[in-house]
Short mmCIF file of C-alpha atoms in Angstrom, two decimals:
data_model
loop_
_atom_site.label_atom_id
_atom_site.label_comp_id
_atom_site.label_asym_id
_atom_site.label_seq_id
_atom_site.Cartn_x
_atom_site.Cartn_y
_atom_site.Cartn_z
CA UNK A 804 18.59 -2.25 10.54
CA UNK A 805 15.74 -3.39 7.98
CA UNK A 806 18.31 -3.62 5.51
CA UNK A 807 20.96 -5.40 7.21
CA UNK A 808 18.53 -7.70 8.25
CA UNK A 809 17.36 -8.27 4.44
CA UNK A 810 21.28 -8.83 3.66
CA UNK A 811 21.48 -11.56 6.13
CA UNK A 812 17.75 -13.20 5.32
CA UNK A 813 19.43 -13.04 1.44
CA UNK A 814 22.63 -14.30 2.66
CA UNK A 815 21.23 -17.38 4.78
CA UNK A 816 18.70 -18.17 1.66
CA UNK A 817 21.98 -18.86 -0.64
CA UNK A 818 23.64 -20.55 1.88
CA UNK A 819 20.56 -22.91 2.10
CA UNK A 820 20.25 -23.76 -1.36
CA UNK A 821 24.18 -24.57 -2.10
CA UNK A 822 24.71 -27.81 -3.86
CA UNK A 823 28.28 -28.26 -1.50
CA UNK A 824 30.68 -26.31 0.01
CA UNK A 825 34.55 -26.44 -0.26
CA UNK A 826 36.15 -27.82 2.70
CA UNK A 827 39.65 -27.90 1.86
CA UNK A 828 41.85 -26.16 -1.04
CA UNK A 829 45.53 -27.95 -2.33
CA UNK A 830 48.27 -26.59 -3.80
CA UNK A 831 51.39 -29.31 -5.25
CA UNK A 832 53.77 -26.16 -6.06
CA UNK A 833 56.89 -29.18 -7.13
CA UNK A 834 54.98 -31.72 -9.34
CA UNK A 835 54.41 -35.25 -8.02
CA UNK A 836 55.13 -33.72 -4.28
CA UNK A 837 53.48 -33.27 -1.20
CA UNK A 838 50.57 -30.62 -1.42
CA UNK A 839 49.80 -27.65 0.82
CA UNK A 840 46.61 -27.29 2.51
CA UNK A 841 45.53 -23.40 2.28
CA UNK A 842 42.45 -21.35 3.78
CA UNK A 843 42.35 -19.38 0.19
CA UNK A 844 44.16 -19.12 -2.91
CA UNK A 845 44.43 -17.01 -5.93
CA UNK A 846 43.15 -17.75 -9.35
CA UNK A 847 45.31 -17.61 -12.15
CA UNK A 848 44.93 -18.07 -15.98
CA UNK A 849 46.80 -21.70 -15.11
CA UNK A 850 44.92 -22.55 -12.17
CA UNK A 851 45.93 -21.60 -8.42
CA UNK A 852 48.83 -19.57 -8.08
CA UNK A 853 51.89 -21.58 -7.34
CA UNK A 854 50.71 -25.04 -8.48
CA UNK A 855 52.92 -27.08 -9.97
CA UNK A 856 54.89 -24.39 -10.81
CA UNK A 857 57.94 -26.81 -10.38
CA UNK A 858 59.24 -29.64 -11.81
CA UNK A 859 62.19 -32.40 -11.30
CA UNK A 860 63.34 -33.64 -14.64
CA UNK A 861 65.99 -36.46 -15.34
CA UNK A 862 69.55 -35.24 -16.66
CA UNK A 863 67.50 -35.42 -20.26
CA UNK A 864 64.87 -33.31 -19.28
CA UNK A 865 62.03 -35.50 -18.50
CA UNK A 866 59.75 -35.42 -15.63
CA UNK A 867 59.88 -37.19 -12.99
CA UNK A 868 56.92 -38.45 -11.15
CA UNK A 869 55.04 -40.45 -8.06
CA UNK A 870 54.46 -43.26 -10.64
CA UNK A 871 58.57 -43.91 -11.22
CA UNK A 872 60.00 -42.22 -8.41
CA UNK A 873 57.36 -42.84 -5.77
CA UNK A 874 59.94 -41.12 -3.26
CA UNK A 875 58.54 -37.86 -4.34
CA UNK A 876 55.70 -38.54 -2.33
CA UNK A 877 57.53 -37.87 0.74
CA UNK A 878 59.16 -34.79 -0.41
CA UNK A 879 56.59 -31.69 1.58
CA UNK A 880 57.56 -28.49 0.45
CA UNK A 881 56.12 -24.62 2.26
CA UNK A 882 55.49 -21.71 1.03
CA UNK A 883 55.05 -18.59 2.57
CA UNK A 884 51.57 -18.29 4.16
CA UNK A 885 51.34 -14.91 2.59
CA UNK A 886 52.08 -15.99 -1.00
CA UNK A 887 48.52 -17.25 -1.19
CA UNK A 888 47.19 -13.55 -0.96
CA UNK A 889 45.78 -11.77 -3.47
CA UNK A 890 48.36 -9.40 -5.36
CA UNK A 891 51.54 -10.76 -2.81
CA UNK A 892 55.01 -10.39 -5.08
CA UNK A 893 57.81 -12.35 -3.79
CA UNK A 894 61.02 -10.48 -2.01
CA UNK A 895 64.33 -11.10 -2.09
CA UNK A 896 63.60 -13.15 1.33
CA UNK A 897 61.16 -15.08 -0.04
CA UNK A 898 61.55 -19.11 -0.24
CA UNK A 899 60.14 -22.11 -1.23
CA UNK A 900 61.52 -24.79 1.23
CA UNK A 901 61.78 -28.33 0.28
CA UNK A 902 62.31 -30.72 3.54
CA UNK A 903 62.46 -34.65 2.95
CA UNK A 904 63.67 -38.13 5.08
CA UNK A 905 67.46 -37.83 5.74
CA UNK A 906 67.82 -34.69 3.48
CA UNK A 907 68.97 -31.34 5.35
CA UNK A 908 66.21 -28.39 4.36
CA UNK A 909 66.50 -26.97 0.69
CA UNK A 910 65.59 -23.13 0.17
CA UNK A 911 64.65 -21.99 -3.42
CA UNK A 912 64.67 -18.34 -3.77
CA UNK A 913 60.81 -17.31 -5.03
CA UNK A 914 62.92 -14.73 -7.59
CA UNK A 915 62.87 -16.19 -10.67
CA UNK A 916 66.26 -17.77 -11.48
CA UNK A 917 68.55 -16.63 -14.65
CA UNK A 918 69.28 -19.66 -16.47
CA UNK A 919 67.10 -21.15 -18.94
CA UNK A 920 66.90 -25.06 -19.60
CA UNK A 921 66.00 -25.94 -23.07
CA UNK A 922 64.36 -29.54 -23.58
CA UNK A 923 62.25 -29.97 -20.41
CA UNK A 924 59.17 -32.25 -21.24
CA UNK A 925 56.61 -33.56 -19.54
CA UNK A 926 53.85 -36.04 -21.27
CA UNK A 927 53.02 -34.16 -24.84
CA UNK A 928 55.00 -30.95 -23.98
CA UNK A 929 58.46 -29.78 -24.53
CA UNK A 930 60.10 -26.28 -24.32
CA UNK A 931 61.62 -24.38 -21.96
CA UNK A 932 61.96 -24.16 -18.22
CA UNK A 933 64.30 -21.97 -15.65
CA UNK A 934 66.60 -23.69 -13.56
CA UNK A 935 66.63 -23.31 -10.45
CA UNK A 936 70.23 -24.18 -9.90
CA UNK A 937 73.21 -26.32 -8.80
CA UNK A 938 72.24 -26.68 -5.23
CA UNK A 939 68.57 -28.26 -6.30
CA UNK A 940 70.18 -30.28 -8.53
CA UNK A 941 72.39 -31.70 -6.13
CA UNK A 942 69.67 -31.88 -3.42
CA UNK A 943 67.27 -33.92 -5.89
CA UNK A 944 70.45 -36.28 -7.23
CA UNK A 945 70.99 -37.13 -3.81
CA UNK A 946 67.37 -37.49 -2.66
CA UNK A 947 66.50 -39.55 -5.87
CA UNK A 948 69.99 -41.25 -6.29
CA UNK A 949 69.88 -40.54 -10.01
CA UNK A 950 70.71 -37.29 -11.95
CA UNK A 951 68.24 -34.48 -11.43
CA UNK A 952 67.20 -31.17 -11.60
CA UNK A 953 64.85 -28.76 -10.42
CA UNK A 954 63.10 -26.43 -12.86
CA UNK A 955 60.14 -23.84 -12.90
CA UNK A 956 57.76 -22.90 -15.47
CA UNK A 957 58.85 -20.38 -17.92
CA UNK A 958 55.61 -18.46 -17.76
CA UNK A 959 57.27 -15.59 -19.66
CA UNK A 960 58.46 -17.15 -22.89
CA UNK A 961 56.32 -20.45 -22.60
CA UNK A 962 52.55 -21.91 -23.04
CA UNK A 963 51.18 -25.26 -22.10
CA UNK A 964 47.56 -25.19 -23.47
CA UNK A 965 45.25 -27.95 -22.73
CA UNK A 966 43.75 -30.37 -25.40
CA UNK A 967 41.18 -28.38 -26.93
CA UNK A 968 39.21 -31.22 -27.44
CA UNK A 969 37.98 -30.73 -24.24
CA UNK A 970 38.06 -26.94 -23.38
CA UNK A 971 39.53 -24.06 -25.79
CA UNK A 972 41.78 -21.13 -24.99
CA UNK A 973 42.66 -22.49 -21.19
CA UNK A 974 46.58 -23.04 -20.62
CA UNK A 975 47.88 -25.31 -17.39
CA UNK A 976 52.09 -25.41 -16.22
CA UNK A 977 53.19 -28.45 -15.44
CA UNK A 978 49.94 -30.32 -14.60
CA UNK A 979 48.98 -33.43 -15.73
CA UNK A 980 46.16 -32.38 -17.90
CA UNK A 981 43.28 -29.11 -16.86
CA UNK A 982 44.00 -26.52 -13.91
CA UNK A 983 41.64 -27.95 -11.93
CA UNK A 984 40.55 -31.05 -10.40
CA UNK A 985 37.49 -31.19 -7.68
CA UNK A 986 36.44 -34.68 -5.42
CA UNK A 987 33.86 -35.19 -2.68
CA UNK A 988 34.29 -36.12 0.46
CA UNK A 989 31.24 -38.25 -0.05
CA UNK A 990 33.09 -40.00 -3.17
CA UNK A 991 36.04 -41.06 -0.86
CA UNK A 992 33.95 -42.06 1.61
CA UNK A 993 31.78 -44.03 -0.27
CA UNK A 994 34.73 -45.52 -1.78
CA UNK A 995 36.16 -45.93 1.86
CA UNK A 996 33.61 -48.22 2.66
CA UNK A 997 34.50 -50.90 -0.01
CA UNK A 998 37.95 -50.75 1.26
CA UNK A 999 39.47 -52.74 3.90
CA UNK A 1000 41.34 -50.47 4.40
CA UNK A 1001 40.06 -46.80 4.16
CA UNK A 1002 42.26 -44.17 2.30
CA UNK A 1003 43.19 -40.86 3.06
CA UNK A 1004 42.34 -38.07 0.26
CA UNK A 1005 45.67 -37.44 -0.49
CA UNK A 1006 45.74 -40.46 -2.63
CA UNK A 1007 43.84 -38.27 -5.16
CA UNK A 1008 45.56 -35.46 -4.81
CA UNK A 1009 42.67 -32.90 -5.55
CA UNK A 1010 42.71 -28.92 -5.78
CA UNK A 1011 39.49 -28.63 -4.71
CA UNK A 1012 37.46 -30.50 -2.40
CA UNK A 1013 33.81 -30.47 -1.61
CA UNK A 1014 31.71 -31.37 1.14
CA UNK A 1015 27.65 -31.91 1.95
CA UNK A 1016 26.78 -33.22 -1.57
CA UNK A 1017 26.22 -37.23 -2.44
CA UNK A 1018 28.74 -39.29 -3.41
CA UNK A 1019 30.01 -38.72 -6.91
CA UNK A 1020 27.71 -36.20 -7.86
CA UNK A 1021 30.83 -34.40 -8.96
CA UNK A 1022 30.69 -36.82 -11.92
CA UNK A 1023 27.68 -34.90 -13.39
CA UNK A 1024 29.17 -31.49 -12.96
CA UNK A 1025 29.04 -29.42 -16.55
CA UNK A 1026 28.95 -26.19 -14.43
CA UNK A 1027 29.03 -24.62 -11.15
CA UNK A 1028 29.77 -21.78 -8.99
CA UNK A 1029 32.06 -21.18 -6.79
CA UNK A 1030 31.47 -17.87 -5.18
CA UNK A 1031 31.45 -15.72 -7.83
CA UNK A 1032 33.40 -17.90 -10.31
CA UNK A 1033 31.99 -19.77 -13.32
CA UNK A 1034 33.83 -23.45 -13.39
CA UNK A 1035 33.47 -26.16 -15.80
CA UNK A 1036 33.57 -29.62 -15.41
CA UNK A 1037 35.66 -30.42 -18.82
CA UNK A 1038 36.34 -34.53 -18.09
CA UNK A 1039 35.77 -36.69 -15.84
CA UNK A 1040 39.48 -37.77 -14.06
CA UNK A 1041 40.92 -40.96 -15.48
CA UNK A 1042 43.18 -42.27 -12.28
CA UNK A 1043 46.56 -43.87 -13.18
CA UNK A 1044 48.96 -45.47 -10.31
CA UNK A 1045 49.24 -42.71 -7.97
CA UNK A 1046 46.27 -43.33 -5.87
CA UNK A 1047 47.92 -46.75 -4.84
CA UNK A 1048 50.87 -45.08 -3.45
CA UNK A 1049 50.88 -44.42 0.32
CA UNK A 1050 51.85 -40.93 0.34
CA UNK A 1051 52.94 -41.07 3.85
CA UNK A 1052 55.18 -44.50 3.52
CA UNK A 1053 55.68 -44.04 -1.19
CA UNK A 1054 54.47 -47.48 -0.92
CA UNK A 1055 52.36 -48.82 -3.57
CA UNK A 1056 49.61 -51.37 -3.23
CA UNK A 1057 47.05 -52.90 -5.59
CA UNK A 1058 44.69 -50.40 -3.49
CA UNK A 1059 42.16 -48.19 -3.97
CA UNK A 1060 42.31 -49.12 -7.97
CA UNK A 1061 41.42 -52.68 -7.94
CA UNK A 1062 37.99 -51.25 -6.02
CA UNK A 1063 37.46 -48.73 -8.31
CA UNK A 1064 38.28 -50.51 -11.29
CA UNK A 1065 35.01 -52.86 -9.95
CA UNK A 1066 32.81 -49.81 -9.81
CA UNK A 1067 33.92 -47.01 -11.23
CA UNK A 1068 35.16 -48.50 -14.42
CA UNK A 1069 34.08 -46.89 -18.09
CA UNK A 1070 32.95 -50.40 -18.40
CA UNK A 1071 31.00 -49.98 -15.02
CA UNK A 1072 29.87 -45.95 -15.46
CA UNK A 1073 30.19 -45.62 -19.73
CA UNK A 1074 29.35 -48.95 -21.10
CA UNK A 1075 28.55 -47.78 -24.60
CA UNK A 1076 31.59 -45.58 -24.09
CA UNK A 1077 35.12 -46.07 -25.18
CA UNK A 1078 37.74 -46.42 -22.62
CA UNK A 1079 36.17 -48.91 -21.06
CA UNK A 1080 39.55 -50.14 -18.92
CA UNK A 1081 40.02 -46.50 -17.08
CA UNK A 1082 38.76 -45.96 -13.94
CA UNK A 1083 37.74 -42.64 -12.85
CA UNK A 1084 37.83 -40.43 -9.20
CA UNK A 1085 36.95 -36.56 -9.41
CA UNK A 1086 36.31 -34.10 -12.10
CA UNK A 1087 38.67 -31.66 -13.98
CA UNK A 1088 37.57 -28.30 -14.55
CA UNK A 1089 38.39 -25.01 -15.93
CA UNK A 1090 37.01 -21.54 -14.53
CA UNK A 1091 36.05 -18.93 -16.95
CA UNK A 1092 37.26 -16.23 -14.73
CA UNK A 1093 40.40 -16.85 -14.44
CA UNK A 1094 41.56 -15.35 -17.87
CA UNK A 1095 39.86 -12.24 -17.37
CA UNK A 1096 41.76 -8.86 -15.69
CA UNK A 1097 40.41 -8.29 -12.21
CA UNK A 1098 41.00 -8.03 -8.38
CA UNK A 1099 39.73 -9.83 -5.31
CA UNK A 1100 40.10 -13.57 -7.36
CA UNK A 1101 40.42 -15.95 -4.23
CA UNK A 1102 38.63 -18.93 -3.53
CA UNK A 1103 38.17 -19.98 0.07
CA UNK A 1104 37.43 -22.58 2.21
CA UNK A 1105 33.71 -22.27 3.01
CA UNK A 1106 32.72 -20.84 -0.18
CA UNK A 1107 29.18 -22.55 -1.67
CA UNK A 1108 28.82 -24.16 -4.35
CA UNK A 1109 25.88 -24.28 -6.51
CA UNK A 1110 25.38 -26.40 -9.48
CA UNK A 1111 24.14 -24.65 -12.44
CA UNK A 1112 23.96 -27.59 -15.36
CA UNK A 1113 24.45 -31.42 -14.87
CA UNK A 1114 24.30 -34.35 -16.64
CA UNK A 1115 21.98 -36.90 -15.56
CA UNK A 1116 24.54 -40.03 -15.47
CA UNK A 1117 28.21 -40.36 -15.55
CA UNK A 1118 27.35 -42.44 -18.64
CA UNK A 1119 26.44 -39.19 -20.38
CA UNK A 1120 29.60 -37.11 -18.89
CA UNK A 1121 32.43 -36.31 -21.01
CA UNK A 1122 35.85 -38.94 -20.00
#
């Protein structure tokens, strides 16, 4: 009894001291689509398993995204609930089902296609993808009213590393630039309050988000953990279009980024910086553990957080 009631006392001390908590975890399995809100999710050498494992590319192989085909945003696509367990293979029954306005329901088999599309690209990369077949294509054409096609990351034959610059030996598939990218809720609803009208978080479109800390103390991140996982906050998240598109309407406005281009501007945050005309919302990170061999790698909602180096400003974080 003494020693369950030392667990607990030990327990209920960590919980105290915890920087934040996570209160929600996203996955965006097709690129530039709607996410998936998930109680836990496996860690992979790319990030999460199953994000942005997809991609819809033009007929020459280029990605599409929210910021030219804001349509996407109303694309939601499931996965089986079970696909975010630790260790869970797909069957021959297993689908990832694509639903958008006016379109009838699109099922792509979870077992990995046979044909191989040379050529995809999306910002710096190019190589390979599989394709995941007529029917997508079709689907997509339709849906877009342009030439498309559906493709998934060739894990087996490809690599996507990201810019060393900012972290070494850490690969990503088709996201824009780290595996990772963490907000506040305090952030967006500090930023909220500047807004006439307030935004949801899905404007952002972050893997990770936080709760219980102040606002944008995410900027000053270097290192945390999360459970038992080491993370590191690599760069601060430069914001391009996106956030102004409704993702429940893919209508863009000149909001939330003529607000944060007032205050959270390099000009505002860096000004002896360079880059002084991006504007910046979350933090990208990497976490150490995910390259390493091991069991039981799920992150959940609830986990602490505790921050184990910061910066002092966002003037002295890396962007």
């Amino acid at each position: 009894m003494e020693k369950t009631d030392a667990s607990s006392a030990a327990a209920a001390a960590a919980a105290a001291v915890a920087d934040a908590k996570i209160s929600s975890i996203f996955i965006y399995p097709v690129k530039s689509c709607r996410g998936i809100s998930v109680p836990h999710a496996p860690l992979t050498p790319t990030g999460f398993r199953w994000d942005r494992q997809w991609l819809v590319v033009n007929q020459r192989g280029r990605a599409y995204t929210q910021r030219v085909e804001p349509k996407l945003a109303l694309v939601e696509v499931n996965l089986p609930a079970e696909a975010f367990s630790e260790g869970w293979e797909p069957t021959k029954t297993s689908y990832l089902e694509i639903k958008a306005p006016g379109m009838d329901l699109l099922k792509i088999s979870l077992c990995k296609p046979p044909k191989v599309s040379d050529g995809v690209s999306v910002w710096e990369w190019s190589g390979s993808a599989l394709d995941e077949g007529d029917e997508a294509s079709k689907w997509f054409t339709n849906y877009l009213g342009k030439p498309s096609r559906m493709v998934r990351f060739n894990a087996a034959s490809e690599t996507r590393p990201v810019n060393p610059v900012y972290a070494q030996g850490y690969s990503i598939m088709f996201s824009d630039m780290f595996p990772f990218m963490l907000a506040s809720q305090g952030s967006l609803d500090e930023l909220n309050k500047l807004l006439k009208e307030p935004v949801p978080m899905n404007r952002f479109r972050p893997n990770i988000l936080v709760d219980g800390c102040e606002p944008f103390s995410e900027d000053l991140w270097t290192e945390i953990k999360i459970s038992q996982f080491s993370f590191q906050g690599v760069r601060l998240c430069s914001r391009c279009k996106v956030p102004t598109i409704n993702q429940d309407t893919a209508i863009a406005g000149p909001e939330p980024n003529e607000t944060l281009m007032k205050n959270r501007s390099g000009k505002v945050l860096r000004p002896d910086k360079k880059q002084q005309g991006e504007i910046y919302f979350g933090q990208n990170m990497v976490c150490k553990e995910s390259l390493t061999e091991g069991k039981a790698k799920l992150v959940k909602v609830g986990d602490p957080i505790f921050v184990l180096q910061k910066v002092s400003t966002a003037a002295e974080a890396v962007a």
